[in-house]
A tleap script that builds the chain and sets N, CA, C and O, in Angstrom:
source leaprc.protein.ff14SB
mol = sequence {
  NMET PRO LEU SER PHE LEU ILE PRO VAL ALA
  ALA LEU ALA ALA GLN PRO ALA VAL THR GLY
  PRO LEU PRO ALA LEU THR LEU GLU GLN GLU
  THR ALA VAL ARG CYS ALA SER ALA PHE ALA
  ILE VAL ALA ALA GLU GLN ALA LYS GLY GLY
  PRO SER VAL ALA ASN TRP PRO GLY LEU GLY
  ALA ARG GLY ARG GLU PHE PHE VAL ARG THR
  GLY ALA ARG LEU MET ASP ASP THR GLY ALA
  SER ARG PRO ALA VAL SER ALA LEU PHE ALA
  ARG SER ALA ASP ASP LEU ARG ALA GLY GLY
  GLN LEU ALA ALA ARG LEU GLU GLY LEU ARG
  GLN PRO CYS LEU ALA LEU LEU ASP LEU THR
  VAL PRO ALA CGLY
}
set mol.1.N position { 102.043 88.012 89.632 }
set mol.1.CA position { 102.115 89.343 88.866 }
set mol.1.C position { 103.564 89.730 88.473 }
set mol.1.O position { 104.529 89.647 89.233 }
set mol.2.N position { 103.598 90.192 87.106 }
set mol.2.CA position { 105.039 90.651 86.710 }
set mol.2.C position { 105.416 91.739 87.213 }
set mol.2.O position { 104.629 92.682 87.301 }
set mol.3.N position { 106.618 91.815 87.616 }
set mol.3.CA position { 107.453 92.983 88.271 }
set mol.3.C position { 107.188 94.215 87.452 }
set mol.3.O position { 107.135 95.306 88.021 }
set mol.4.N position { 107.034 94.123 86.277 }
set mol.4.CA position { 106.715 95.410 85.327 }
set mol.4.C position { 105.439 96.010 85.933 }
set mol.4.O position { 105.325 97.232 85.842 }
set mol.5.N position { 104.636 95.439 86.431 }
set mol.5.CA position { 103.176 95.906 86.764 }
set mol.5.C position { 103.574 96.770 88.264 }
set mol.5.O position { 102.922 97.766 88.580 }
set mol.6.N position { 104.588 96.312 89.026 }
set mol.6.CA position { 104.724 96.933 90.061 }
set mol.6.C position { 105.266 98.670 89.976 }
set mol.6.O position { 105.290 99.429 90.944 }
set mol.7.N position { 105.608 98.966 88.785 }
set mol.7.CA position { 105.837 100.319 88.465 }
set mol.7.C position { 104.464 101.290 88.655 }
set mol.7.O position { 104.640 102.279 89.366 }
set mol.8.N position { 103.495 101.153 88.246 }
set mol.8.CA position { 102.420 101.848 88.361 }
set mol.8.C position { 101.780 101.771 90.011 }
set mol.8.O position { 101.209 102.699 90.582 }
set mol.9.N position { 102.002 100.661 90.467 }
set mol.9.CA position { 101.764 100.315 91.769 }
set mol.9.C position { 102.545 101.394 92.834 }
set mol.9.O position { 101.963 102.040 93.706 }
set mol.10.N position { 103.868 101.427 92.577 }
set mol.10.CA position { 104.858 102.287 93.077 }
set mol.10.C position { 104.487 103.652 92.952 }
set mol.10.O position { 104.783 104.404 93.882 }
set mol.11.N position { 103.811 104.157 91.832 }
set mol.11.CA position { 103.459 105.476 91.537 }
set mol.11.C position { 102.422 105.983 92.249 }
set mol.11.O position { 102.299 107.176 92.524 }
set mol.12.N position { 101.613 105.050 92.580 }
set mol.12.CA position { 100.407 105.309 93.511 }
set mol.12.C position { 100.658 105.574 94.968 }
set mol.12.O position { 99.956 106.253 95.716 }
set mol.13.N position { 102.006 104.796 95.318 }
set mol.13.CA position { 102.302 104.959 96.779 }
set mol.13.C position { 103.300 106.471 97.014 }
set mol.13.O position { 103.403 107.050 98.096 }
set mol.14.N position { 103.970 106.903 95.712 }
set mol.14.CA position { 104.861 107.969 95.682 }
set mol.14.C position { 103.834 109.183 95.923 }
set mol.14.O position { 102.672 109.209 95.517 }
set mol.15.N position { 104.479 110.166 96.650 }
set mol.15.CA position { 103.772 111.545 96.856 }
set mol.15.C position { 104.819 112.475 95.989 }
set mol.15.O position { 105.749 113.070 96.534 }
set mol.16.N position { 104.618 112.518 94.899 }
set mol.16.CA position { 105.491 113.504 94.129 }
set mol.16.C position { 105.501 114.984 94.633 }
set mol.16.O position { 104.475 115.424 95.152 }
set mol.17.N position { 106.510 115.703 94.519 }
set mol.17.CA position { 106.484 117.063 94.619 }
set mol.17.C position { 105.823 117.842 93.648 }
set mol.17.O position { 106.457 117.810 92.593 }
set mol.18.N position { 104.839 118.505 93.583 }
set mol.18.CA position { 104.060 119.126 92.666 }
set mol.18.C position { 103.783 120.731 93.168 }
set mol.18.O position { 103.113 121.095 94.134 }
set mol.19.N position { 104.510 121.550 92.205 }
set mol.19.CA position { 104.216 122.926 92.699 }
set mol.19.C position { 103.031 123.307 91.719 }
set mol.19.O position { 102.959 122.863 90.573 }
set mol.20.N position { 102.096 124.186 92.289 }
set mol.20.CA position { 101.063 124.566 91.464 }
set mol.20.C position { 99.771 123.677 91.617 }
set mol.20.O position { 99.773 122.651 92.297 }
set mol.21.N position { 98.847 124.067 91.045 }
set mol.21.CA position { 97.420 123.051 91.153 }
set mol.21.C position { 97.551 122.091 90.299 }
set mol.21.O position { 98.330 122.214 89.354 }
set mol.22.N position { 96.901 121.108 90.464 }
set mol.22.CA position { 96.696 119.959 89.667 }
set mol.22.C position { 95.628 120.114 88.487 }
set mol.22.O position { 94.547 120.590 88.834 }
set mol.23.N position { 95.770 119.806 87.252 }
set mol.23.CA position { 95.051 120.195 86.284 }
set mol.23.C position { 93.676 119.535 86.431 }
set mol.23.O position { 93.465 118.392 86.836 }
set mol.24.N position { 92.729 120.493 86.013 }
set mol.24.CA position { 91.246 120.146 86.051 }
set mol.24.C position { 91.014 119.079 85.143 }
set mol.24.O position { 91.451 119.206 84.000 }
set mol.25.N position { 90.410 118.067 85.454 }
set mol.25.CA position { 90.207 117.135 84.581 }
set mol.25.C position { 88.694 116.770 84.004 }
set mol.25.O position { 87.784 116.699 84.830 }
set mol.26.N position { 88.424 116.550 82.670 }
set mol.26.CA position { 86.899 116.219 82.190 }
set mol.26.C position { 86.566 114.904 82.842 }
set mol.26.O position { 87.485 114.186 83.235 }
set mol.27.N position { 85.454 114.586 82.963 }
set mol.27.CA position { 84.693 113.321 83.550 }
set mol.27.C position { 85.234 112.253 82.991 }
set mol.27.O position { 85.311 111.254 83.705 }
set mol.28.N position { 85.695 112.183 81.728 }
set mol.28.CA position { 86.388 111.099 80.837 }
set mol.28.C position { 87.779 110.796 81.667 }
set mol.28.O position { 88.182 109.734 82.142 }
set mol.29.N position { 88.329 112.025 81.671 }
set mol.29.CA position { 89.553 111.762 82.226 }
set mol.29.C position { 89.798 111.225 83.509 }
set mol.29.O position { 90.544 110.273 83.736 }
set mol.30.N position { 89.010 111.999 84.520 }
set mol.30.CA position { 88.751 111.566 85.856 }
set mol.30.C position { 88.478 110.173 85.883 }
set mol.30.O position { 89.195 109.519 86.640 }
set mol.31.N position { 87.510 109.493 85.161 }
set mol.31.CA position { 87.119 108.113 84.996 }
set mol.31.C position { 88.450 107.372 84.870 }
set mol.31.O position { 88.756 106.591 85.772 }
set mol.32.N position { 89.218 107.540 83.888 }
set mol.32.CA position { 90.404 106.716 83.341 }
set mol.32.C position { 91.082 106.844 84.507 }
set mol.32.O position { 91.491 105.789 84.993 }
set mol.33.N position { 91.353 108.031 85.192 }
set mol.33.CA position { 92.346 107.971 86.323 }
set mol.33.C position { 91.798 107.042 87.439 }
set mol.33.O position { 92.539 106.179 87.909 }
set mol.34.N position { 90.572 107.186 87.861 }
set mol.34.CA position { 89.929 106.197 88.832 }
set mol.34.C position { 90.156 104.843 88.226 }
set mol.34.O position { 90.738 104.071 88.988 }
set mol.35.N position { 89.909 104.462 87.291 }
set mol.35.CA position { 90.069 103.090 86.925 }
set mol.35.C position { 91.411 102.498 86.999 }
set mol.35.O position { 91.662 101.411 87.519 }
set mol.36.N position { 92.465 103.484 86.303 }
set mol.36.CA position { 93.952 102.991 86.395 }
set mol.36.C position { 94.325 102.970 87.756 }
set mol.36.O position { 95.253 102.194 87.983 }
set mol.37.N position { 93.827 103.669 88.859 }
set mol.37.CA position { 94.124 103.432 90.127 }
set mol.37.C position { 93.519 102.169 90.721 }
set mol.37.O position { 94.116 101.361 91.433 }
set mol.38.N position { 92.294 102.115 90.343 }
set mol.38.CA position { 91.716 100.718 90.742 }
set mol.38.C position { 92.411 99.631 90.286 }
set mol.38.O position { 92.616 98.717 91.085 }
set mol.39.N position { 92.837 99.541 89.104 }
set mol.39.CA position { 93.622 98.393 88.398 }
set mol.39.C position { 94.937 98.197 89.261 }
set mol.39.O position { 95.230 97.153 89.842 }
set mol.40.N position { 95.599 99.232 89.254 }
set mol.40.CA position { 96.880 99.255 90.099 }
set mol.40.C position { 96.693 98.548 91.390 }
set mol.40.O position { 97.409 97.602 91.719 }
set mol.41.N position { 95.598 99.074 92.216 }
set mol.41.CA position { 95.410 98.454 93.759 }
set mol.41.C position { 94.999 97.032 93.491 }
set mol.41.O position { 95.628 96.147 94.072 }
set mol.42.N position { 94.005 96.706 92.669 }
set mol.42.CA position { 93.589 95.247 92.288 }
set mol.42.C position { 94.862 94.434 92.052 }
set mol.42.O position { 95.044 93.434 92.747 }
set mol.43.N position { 95.611 94.728 91.277 }
set mol.43.CA position { 96.733 94.036 90.891 }
set mol.43.C position { 97.876 93.845 91.917 }
set mol.43.O position { 98.745 92.976 91.849 }
set mol.44.N position { 97.753 94.724 92.813 }
set mol.44.CA position { 98.820 94.652 94.151 }
set mol.44.C position { 98.039 93.777 94.958 }
set mol.44.O position { 98.681 92.964 95.624 }
set mol.45.N position { 96.794 93.761 95.050 }
set mol.45.CA position { 95.995 92.829 95.941 }
set mol.45.C position { 96.101 91.377 95.432 }
set mol.45.O position { 96.320 90.428 96.185 }
set mol.46.N position { 95.957 91.287 94.295 }
set mol.46.CA position { 96.115 89.927 93.433 }
set mol.46.C position { 97.447 89.268 93.796 }
set mol.46.O position { 97.514 88.073 94.086 }
set mol.47.N position { 98.615 90.171 93.770 }
set mol.47.CA position { 99.841 89.629 93.963 }
set mol.47.C position { 99.978 89.259 95.437 }
set mol.47.O position { 100.925 88.501 95.647 }
set mol.48.N position { 99.215 89.631 96.587 }
set mol.48.CA position { 99.435 89.188 97.724 }
set mol.48.C position { 98.218 88.261 97.992 }
set mol.48.O position { 98.032 87.834 99.132 }
set mol.49.N position { 97.396 87.945 96.983 }
set mol.49.CA position { 96.490 86.779 97.158 }
set mol.49.C position { 95.252 87.117 97.844 }
set mol.49.O position { 94.449 86.337 98.356 }
set mol.50.N position { 95.203 88.557 97.777 }
set mol.50.CA position { 93.940 89.174 98.587 }
set mol.50.C position { 92.480 88.606 98.197 }
set mol.50.O position { 92.068 88.685 97.039 }
set mol.51.N position { 91.734 88.036 99.227 }
set mol.51.CA position { 90.432 87.587 98.705 }
set mol.51.C position { 89.463 88.512 98.405 }
set mol.51.O position { 88.428 88.058 97.918 }
set mol.52.N position { 89.554 89.880 98.602 }
set mol.52.CA position { 88.566 90.820 98.280 }
set mol.52.C position { 88.443 91.159 96.835 }
set mol.52.O position { 87.516 91.799 96.338 }
set mol.53.N position { 89.569 90.616 96.155 }
set mol.53.CA position { 89.674 91.034 94.565 }
set mol.53.C position { 89.475 89.513 93.758 }
set mol.53.O position { 89.575 89.416 92.535 }
set mol.54.N position { 89.272 88.724 94.376 }
set mol.54.CA position { 89.074 87.453 93.772 }
set mol.54.C position { 88.154 87.347 92.485 }
set mol.54.O position { 88.363 86.520 91.597 }
set mol.55.N position { 87.274 88.124 92.472 }
set mol.55.CA position { 86.104 88.171 91.392 }
set mol.55.C position { 86.510 89.123 90.251 }
set mol.55.O position { 85.767 89.302 89.287 }
set mol.56.N position { 87.784 89.769 90.389 }
set mol.56.CA position { 88.452 90.329 89.102 }
set mol.56.C position { 89.286 89.441 88.490 }
set mol.56.O position { 89.884 88.532 89.065 }
set mol.57.N position { 89.339 89.757 87.063 }
set mol.57.CA position { 90.430 89.043 86.232 }
set mol.57.C position { 91.635 89.331 86.376 }
set mol.57.O position { 91.927 90.446 86.809 }
set mol.58.N position { 92.651 88.378 86.042 }
set mol.58.CA position { 94.022 88.999 86.213 }
set mol.58.C position { 94.264 89.998 85.414 }
set mol.58.O position { 94.052 89.877 84.208 }
set mol.59.N position { 94.749 91.153 85.948 }
set mol.59.CA position { 95.069 92.365 85.068 }
set mol.59.C position { 96.387 92.201 84.208 }
set mol.59.O position { 96.315 92.395 82.995 }
set mol.60.N position { 97.467 91.884 84.738 }
set mol.60.CA position { 98.743 91.698 84.131 }
set mol.60.C position { 98.812 92.758 83.059 }
set mol.60.O position { 98.239 93.817 83.313 }
set mol.61.N position { 99.403 92.638 81.944 }
set mol.61.CA position { 99.741 93.455 80.898 }
set mol.61.C position { 98.763 94.535 80.521 }
set mol.61.O position { 99.068 95.696 80.251 }
set mol.62.N position { 97.428 93.967 80.535 }
set mol.62.CA position { 96.518 94.938 80.005 }
set mol.62.C position { 96.330 95.993 81.072 }
set mol.62.O position { 96.236 97.154 80.674 }
set mol.63.N position { 96.266 95.774 82.276 }
set mol.63.CA position { 95.959 96.681 83.167 }
set mol.63.C position { 97.219 97.859 83.284 }
set mol.63.O position { 97.125 99.086 83.249 }
set mol.64.N position { 98.374 97.026 83.430 }
set mol.64.CA position { 99.587 98.133 83.186 }
set mol.64.C position { 99.548 98.904 81.976 }
set mol.64.O position { 99.942 100.069 82.026 }
set mol.65.N position { 99.101 98.391 80.828 }
set mol.65.CA position { 99.128 99.263 79.573 }
set mol.65.C position { 98.145 100.487 79.729 }
set mol.65.O position { 98.387 101.627 79.333 }
set mol.66.N position { 96.941 100.047 80.401 }
set mol.66.CA position { 95.766 101.079 80.478 }
set mol.66.C position { 96.223 101.983 81.505 }
set mol.66.O position { 95.630 103.061 81.461 }
set mol.67.N position { 97.075 101.888 82.401 }
set mol.67.CA position { 97.512 102.764 83.404 }
set mol.67.C position { 98.637 103.509 82.858 }
set mol.67.O position { 98.823 104.633 83.324 }
set mol.68.N position { 99.584 102.988 81.760 }
set mol.68.CA position { 100.489 103.842 80.995 }
set mol.68.C position { 99.910 104.688 80.049 }
set mol.68.O position { 100.293 105.858 80.042 }
set mol.69.N position { 98.904 104.263 79.102 }
set mol.69.CA position { 98.264 105.006 78.235 }
set mol.69.C position { 97.530 106.293 79.004 }
set mol.69.O position { 97.691 107.406 78.504 }
set mol.70.N position { 96.886 106.183 79.975 }
set mol.70.CA position { 96.179 107.115 80.991 }
set mol.70.C position { 97.033 107.946 81.356 }
set mol.70.O position { 96.649 109.108 81.224 }
set mol.71.N position { 98.280 107.788 81.860 }
set mol.71.CA position { 99.125 108.817 82.209 }
set mol.71.C position { 99.704 109.473 80.953 }
set mol.71.O position { 99.896 110.685 81.039 }
set mol.72.N position { 99.995 108.908 79.874 }
set mol.72.CA position { 100.613 109.505 78.591 }
set mol.72.C position { 99.324 110.517 77.871 }
set mol.72.O position { 99.459 111.602 77.306 }
set mol.73.N position { 98.153 109.784 78.106 }
set mol.73.CA position { 97.001 110.753 77.504 }
set mol.73.C position { 96.928 112.028 78.118 }
set mol.73.O position { 96.921 113.094 77.502 }
set mol.74.N position { 96.862 111.865 79.610 }
set mol.74.CA position { 96.766 113.116 80.486 }
set mol.74.C position { 97.882 114.184 80.146 }
set mol.74.O position { 97.547 115.344 79.904 }
set mol.75.N position { 99.211 113.794 80.129 }
set mol.75.CA position { 100.194 114.629 79.941 }
set mol.75.C position { 100.091 115.199 78.530 }
set mol.75.O position { 100.526 116.320 78.271 }
set mol.76.N position { 99.544 114.460 77.674 }
set mol.76.CA position { 99.326 115.226 76.307 }
set mol.76.C position { 98.155 116.088 76.193 }
set mol.76.O position { 98.221 117.175 75.618 }
set mol.77.N position { 97.022 115.613 76.755 }
set mol.77.CA position { 95.747 116.511 76.742 }
set mol.77.C position { 95.829 117.579 77.748 }
set mol.77.O position { 95.121 118.531 77.419 }
set mol.78.N position { 96.486 117.761 78.929 }
set mol.78.CA position { 96.529 118.639 79.916 }
set mol.78.C position { 97.781 119.610 79.804 }
set mol.78.O position { 97.783 120.811 80.075 }
set mol.79.N position { 98.924 118.785 79.315 }
set mol.79.CA position { 100.138 119.772 79.670 }
set mol.79.C position { 100.872 119.280 80.775 }
set mol.79.O position { 102.094 119.403 80.865 }
set mol.80.N position { 100.066 118.656 81.724 }
set mol.80.CA position { 100.768 118.253 82.961 }
set mol.80.C position { 101.902 117.393 83.040 }
set mol.80.O position { 101.992 116.455 82.249 }
set mol.81.N position { 102.841 117.616 83.962 }
set mol.81.CA position { 104.178 117.023 84.204 }
set mol.81.C position { 103.912 115.734 84.765 }
set mol.81.O position { 102.974 115.587 85.549 }
set mol.82.N position { 104.713 114.717 84.406 }
set mol.82.CA position { 104.716 113.617 84.998 }
set mol.82.C position { 104.562 113.348 86.598 }
set mol.82.O position { 104.020 112.351 87.075 }
set mol.83.N position { 105.149 114.440 87.354 }
set mol.83.CA position { 104.876 114.468 88.766 }
set mol.83.C position { 103.430 114.848 89.110 }
set mol.83.O position { 102.844 114.360 90.077 }
set mol.84.N position { 102.866 115.769 88.249 }
set mol.84.CA position { 101.578 116.002 88.466 }
set mol.84.C position { 100.466 114.778 88.128 }
set mol.84.O position { 99.476 114.516 88.811 }
set mol.85.N position { 100.802 114.247 87.156 }
set mol.85.CA position { 99.841 112.996 86.778 }
set mol.85.C position { 100.252 112.048 87.778 }
set mol.85.O position { 99.369 111.341 88.265 }
set mol.86.N position { 101.406 111.913 88.159 }
set mol.86.CA position { 101.545 110.908 89.281 }
set mol.86.C position { 100.759 111.412 90.386 }
set mol.86.O position { 100.097 110.515 90.907 }
set mol.87.N position { 100.620 112.489 90.888 }
set mol.87.CA position { 99.962 113.095 91.762 }
set mol.87.C position { 98.279 112.890 91.832 }
set mol.87.O position { 97.614 112.591 92.824 }
set mol.88.N position { 97.856 113.125 90.576 }
set mol.88.CA position { 96.573 112.545 90.369 }
set mol.88.C position { 96.202 111.072 90.564 }
set mol.88.O position { 95.113 110.803 91.070 }
set mol.89.N position { 96.960 110.204 90.229 }
set mol.89.CA position { 96.930 108.635 90.395 }
set mol.89.C position { 96.767 108.535 92.195 }
set mol.89.O position { 95.969 107.882 92.868 }
set mol.90.N position { 97.799 109.403 92.581 }
set mol.90.CA position { 97.749 109.009 94.135 }
set mol.90.C position { 96.762 109.643 94.746 }
set mol.90.O position { 96.269 109.055 95.709 }
set mol.91.N position { 96.199 111.007 94.367 }
set mol.91.CA position { 94.894 111.331 95.024 }
set mol.91.C position { 93.995 110.264 94.773 }
set mol.91.O position { 93.314 109.802 95.688 }
set mol.92.N position { 93.918 109.735 93.349 }
set mol.92.CA position { 92.710 108.973 93.223 }
set mol.92.C position { 92.616 107.635 94.268 }
set mol.92.O position { 91.618 107.208 94.848 }
set mol.93.N position { 93.977 107.140 94.301 }
set mol.93.CA position { 93.902 105.766 95.108 }
set mol.93.C position { 93.669 106.125 96.541 }
set mol.93.O position { 92.954 105.446 97.277 }
set mol.94.N position { 94.326 107.269 96.936 }
set mol.94.CA position { 93.831 107.607 98.292 }
set mol.94.C position { 92.301 107.942 98.576 }
set mol.94.O position { 91.854 107.844 99.719 }
set mol.95.N position { 91.587 108.302 97.601 }
set mol.95.CA position { 90.143 108.622 97.512 }
set mol.95.C position { 89.343 106.968 97.627 }
set mol.95.O position { 88.274 106.695 98.173 }
set mol.96.N position { 90.279 106.074 96.919 }
set mol.96.CA position { 89.598 104.932 96.872 }
set mol.96.C position { 89.591 104.252 98.444 }
set mol.96.O position { 88.634 103.706 98.993 }
set mol.97.N position { 90.750 104.428 98.901 }
set mol.97.CA position { 91.048 103.594 100.088 }
set mol.97.C position { 90.529 104.506 101.327 }
set mol.97.O position { 90.736 104.075 102.461 }
set mol.98.N position { 89.830 105.810 101.152 }
set mol.98.CA position { 89.541 106.573 102.237 }
set mol.98.C position { 88.271 105.937 102.916 }
set mol.98.O position { 87.371 105.533 102.180 }
set mol.99.N position { 88.150 105.824 104.303 }
set mol.99.CA position { 87.027 105.635 105.177 }
set mol.99.C position { 86.777 103.860 105.196 }
set mol.99.O position { 85.754 103.294 105.580 }
set mol.100.N position { 87.889 103.284 104.724 }
set mol.100.CA position { 87.893 101.936 104.996 }
set mol.100.C position { 86.778 101.128 104.156 }
set mol.100.O position { 86.339 100.036 104.517 }
set mol.101.N position { 86.423 101.733 103.118 }
set mol.101.CA position { 85.330 100.813 102.139 }
set mol.101.C position { 86.046 100.485 100.861 }
set mol.101.O position { 85.429 100.343 99.805 }
set mol.102.N position { 87.508 100.350 100.969 }
set mol.102.CA position { 88.054 99.799 99.730 }
set mol.102.C position { 87.082 98.675 98.851 }
set mol.102.O position { 86.462 98.904 97.812 }
set mol.103.N position { 87.148 97.644 99.467 }
set mol.103.CA position { 86.581 96.396 98.739 }
set mol.103.C position { 85.178 96.670 98.144 }
set mol.103.O position { 84.941 96.238 97.016 }
set mol.104.N position { 84.205 97.375 98.841 }
set mol.104.CA position { 83.016 98.024 98.283 }
set mol.104.C position { 83.152 98.852 96.917 }
set mol.104.O position { 82.487 98.713 95.890 }
set mol.105.N position { 84.380 99.915 97.232 }
set mol.105.CA position { 84.370 100.800 96.100 }
set mol.105.C position { 85.164 100.172 94.629 }
set mol.105.O position { 85.036 100.544 93.463 }
set mol.106.N position { 86.035 99.054 95.237 }
set mol.106.CA position { 86.604 98.439 94.034 }
set mol.106.C position { 85.429 97.566 93.276 }
set mol.106.O position { 85.303 97.451 92.056 }
set mol.107.N position { 84.602 96.981 94.294 }
set mol.107.CA position { 83.359 96.289 93.518 }
set mol.107.C position { 82.666 96.929 92.693 }
set mol.107.O position { 82.404 96.453 91.588 }
set mol.108.N position { 82.209 98.236 93.121 }
set mol.108.CA position { 81.435 99.332 92.329 }
set mol.108.C position { 82.040 99.649 90.991 }
set mol.108.O position { 81.412 99.728 89.936 }
set mol.109.N position { 83.269 99.813 91.147 }
set mol.109.CA position { 84.063 100.215 89.648 }
set mol.109.C position { 84.440 98.805 88.874 }
set mol.109.O position { 84.856 98.933 87.722 }
set mol.110.N position { 84.347 97.698 89.322 }
set mol.110.CA position { 84.817 96.602 88.562 }
set mol.110.C position { 84.297 96.443 87.283 }
set mol.110.O position { 85.028 96.243 86.313 }
set mol.111.N position { 82.736 96.538 87.190 }
set mol.111.CA position { 82.334 96.309 85.717 }
set mol.111.C position { 82.479 97.577 84.869 }
set mol.111.O position { 82.745 97.473 83.671 }
set mol.112.N position { 82.345 98.546 85.343 }
set mol.112.CA position { 82.435 99.869 84.499 }
set mol.112.C position { 84.027 100.175 83.898 }
set mol.112.O position { 84.321 100.627 82.791 }
set mol.113.N position { 84.848 99.814 84.898 }
set mol.113.CA position { 86.390 99.836 84.718 }
set mol.113.C position { 86.759 98.733 83.453 }
set mol.113.O position { 87.256 98.991 82.357 }
set mol.114.N position { 86.358 97.496 83.976 }
set mol.114.CA position { 86.569 96.434 83.129 }
set mol.114.C position { 86.110 96.698 81.599 }
set mol.114.O position { 86.799 96.405 80.622 }
set mol.115.N position { 85.023 97.210 81.564 }
set mol.115.CA position { 84.247 97.699 80.281 }
set mol.115.C position { 85.193 98.803 79.403 }
set mol.115.O position { 85.194 98.893 78.176 }
set mol.116.N position { 85.929 99.552 80.265 }
set mol.116.CA position { 86.618 100.747 79.626 }
set mol.116.C position { 88.036 100.050 79.241 }
set mol.116.O position { 88.597 100.346 78.187 }
set mol.117.N position { 88.610 99.062 80.196 }
set mol.117.CA position { 89.818 98.348 79.535 }
set mol.117.C position { 89.429 97.575 78.451 }
set mol.117.O position { 90.311 97.588 77.592 }
set mol.118.N position { 88.569 96.978 78.175 }
set mol.118.CA position { 88.237 96.487 76.965 }
set mol.118.C position { 88.074 97.238 75.907 }
set mol.118.O position { 88.259 96.666 74.833 }
set mol.119.N position { 87.722 98.582 75.873 }
set mol.119.CA position { 87.652 99.662 74.860 }
set mol.119.C position { 89.087 100.014 74.573 }
set mol.119.O position { 89.509 100.158 73.425 }
set mol.120.N position { 89.854 100.153 75.702 }
set mol.120.CA position { 90.955 101.010 75.601 }
set mol.120.C position { 92.207 99.991 75.138 }
set mol.120.O position { 93.101 100.320 74.358 }
set mol.121.N position { 92.081 98.731 75.763 }
set mol.121.CA position { 93.311 97.893 75.537 }
set mol.121.C position { 92.521 96.472 75.299 }
set mol.121.O position { 92.422 95.648 76.209 }
set mol.122.N position { 92.061 96.298 74.211 }
set mol.122.CA position { 91.338 94.931 73.885 }
set mol.122.C position { 92.190 93.785 74.110 }
set mol.122.O position { 93.386 93.836 73.823 }
set mol.123.N position { 91.727 92.896 74.537 }
set mol.123.CA position { 92.210 91.577 74.937 }
set mol.123.C position { 92.598 90.892 73.703 }
set mol.123.O position { 91.823 91.064 72.762 }
set mol.124.N position { 93.537 90.217 73.511 }
set mol.124.CA position { 93.984 89.468 72.657 }
set mol.124.C position { 95.188 89.890 71.734 }
set mol.124.O position { 95.616 89.111 70.883 }
savepdb mol mol.pdb
quit
């Protein structure tokens, strides 16, 4: 995995200081955040050779681009700060990891999130 994709993964691990409530998201925005978080988690697992994500394609530059576009779009659409958007990603990643069912949750997201990736960041 290219080092450049570690930036979004690090953003998921960070707990930024955010004052005030996080912005309310539309269903479309919430879905994009969940997929971006899933892509970052999968990319990190792929880098470690995790067998639970073997059925995912390599996310490389496209996954990172999706993550970056999603963050930028959230800042533009909601007026949220960079720390607030990072907190949204972190909350989503925490939700995915909660309860020890990460592999099952990622598998449930694989097909719809890859379809969204194709629409947002076309291959090629």
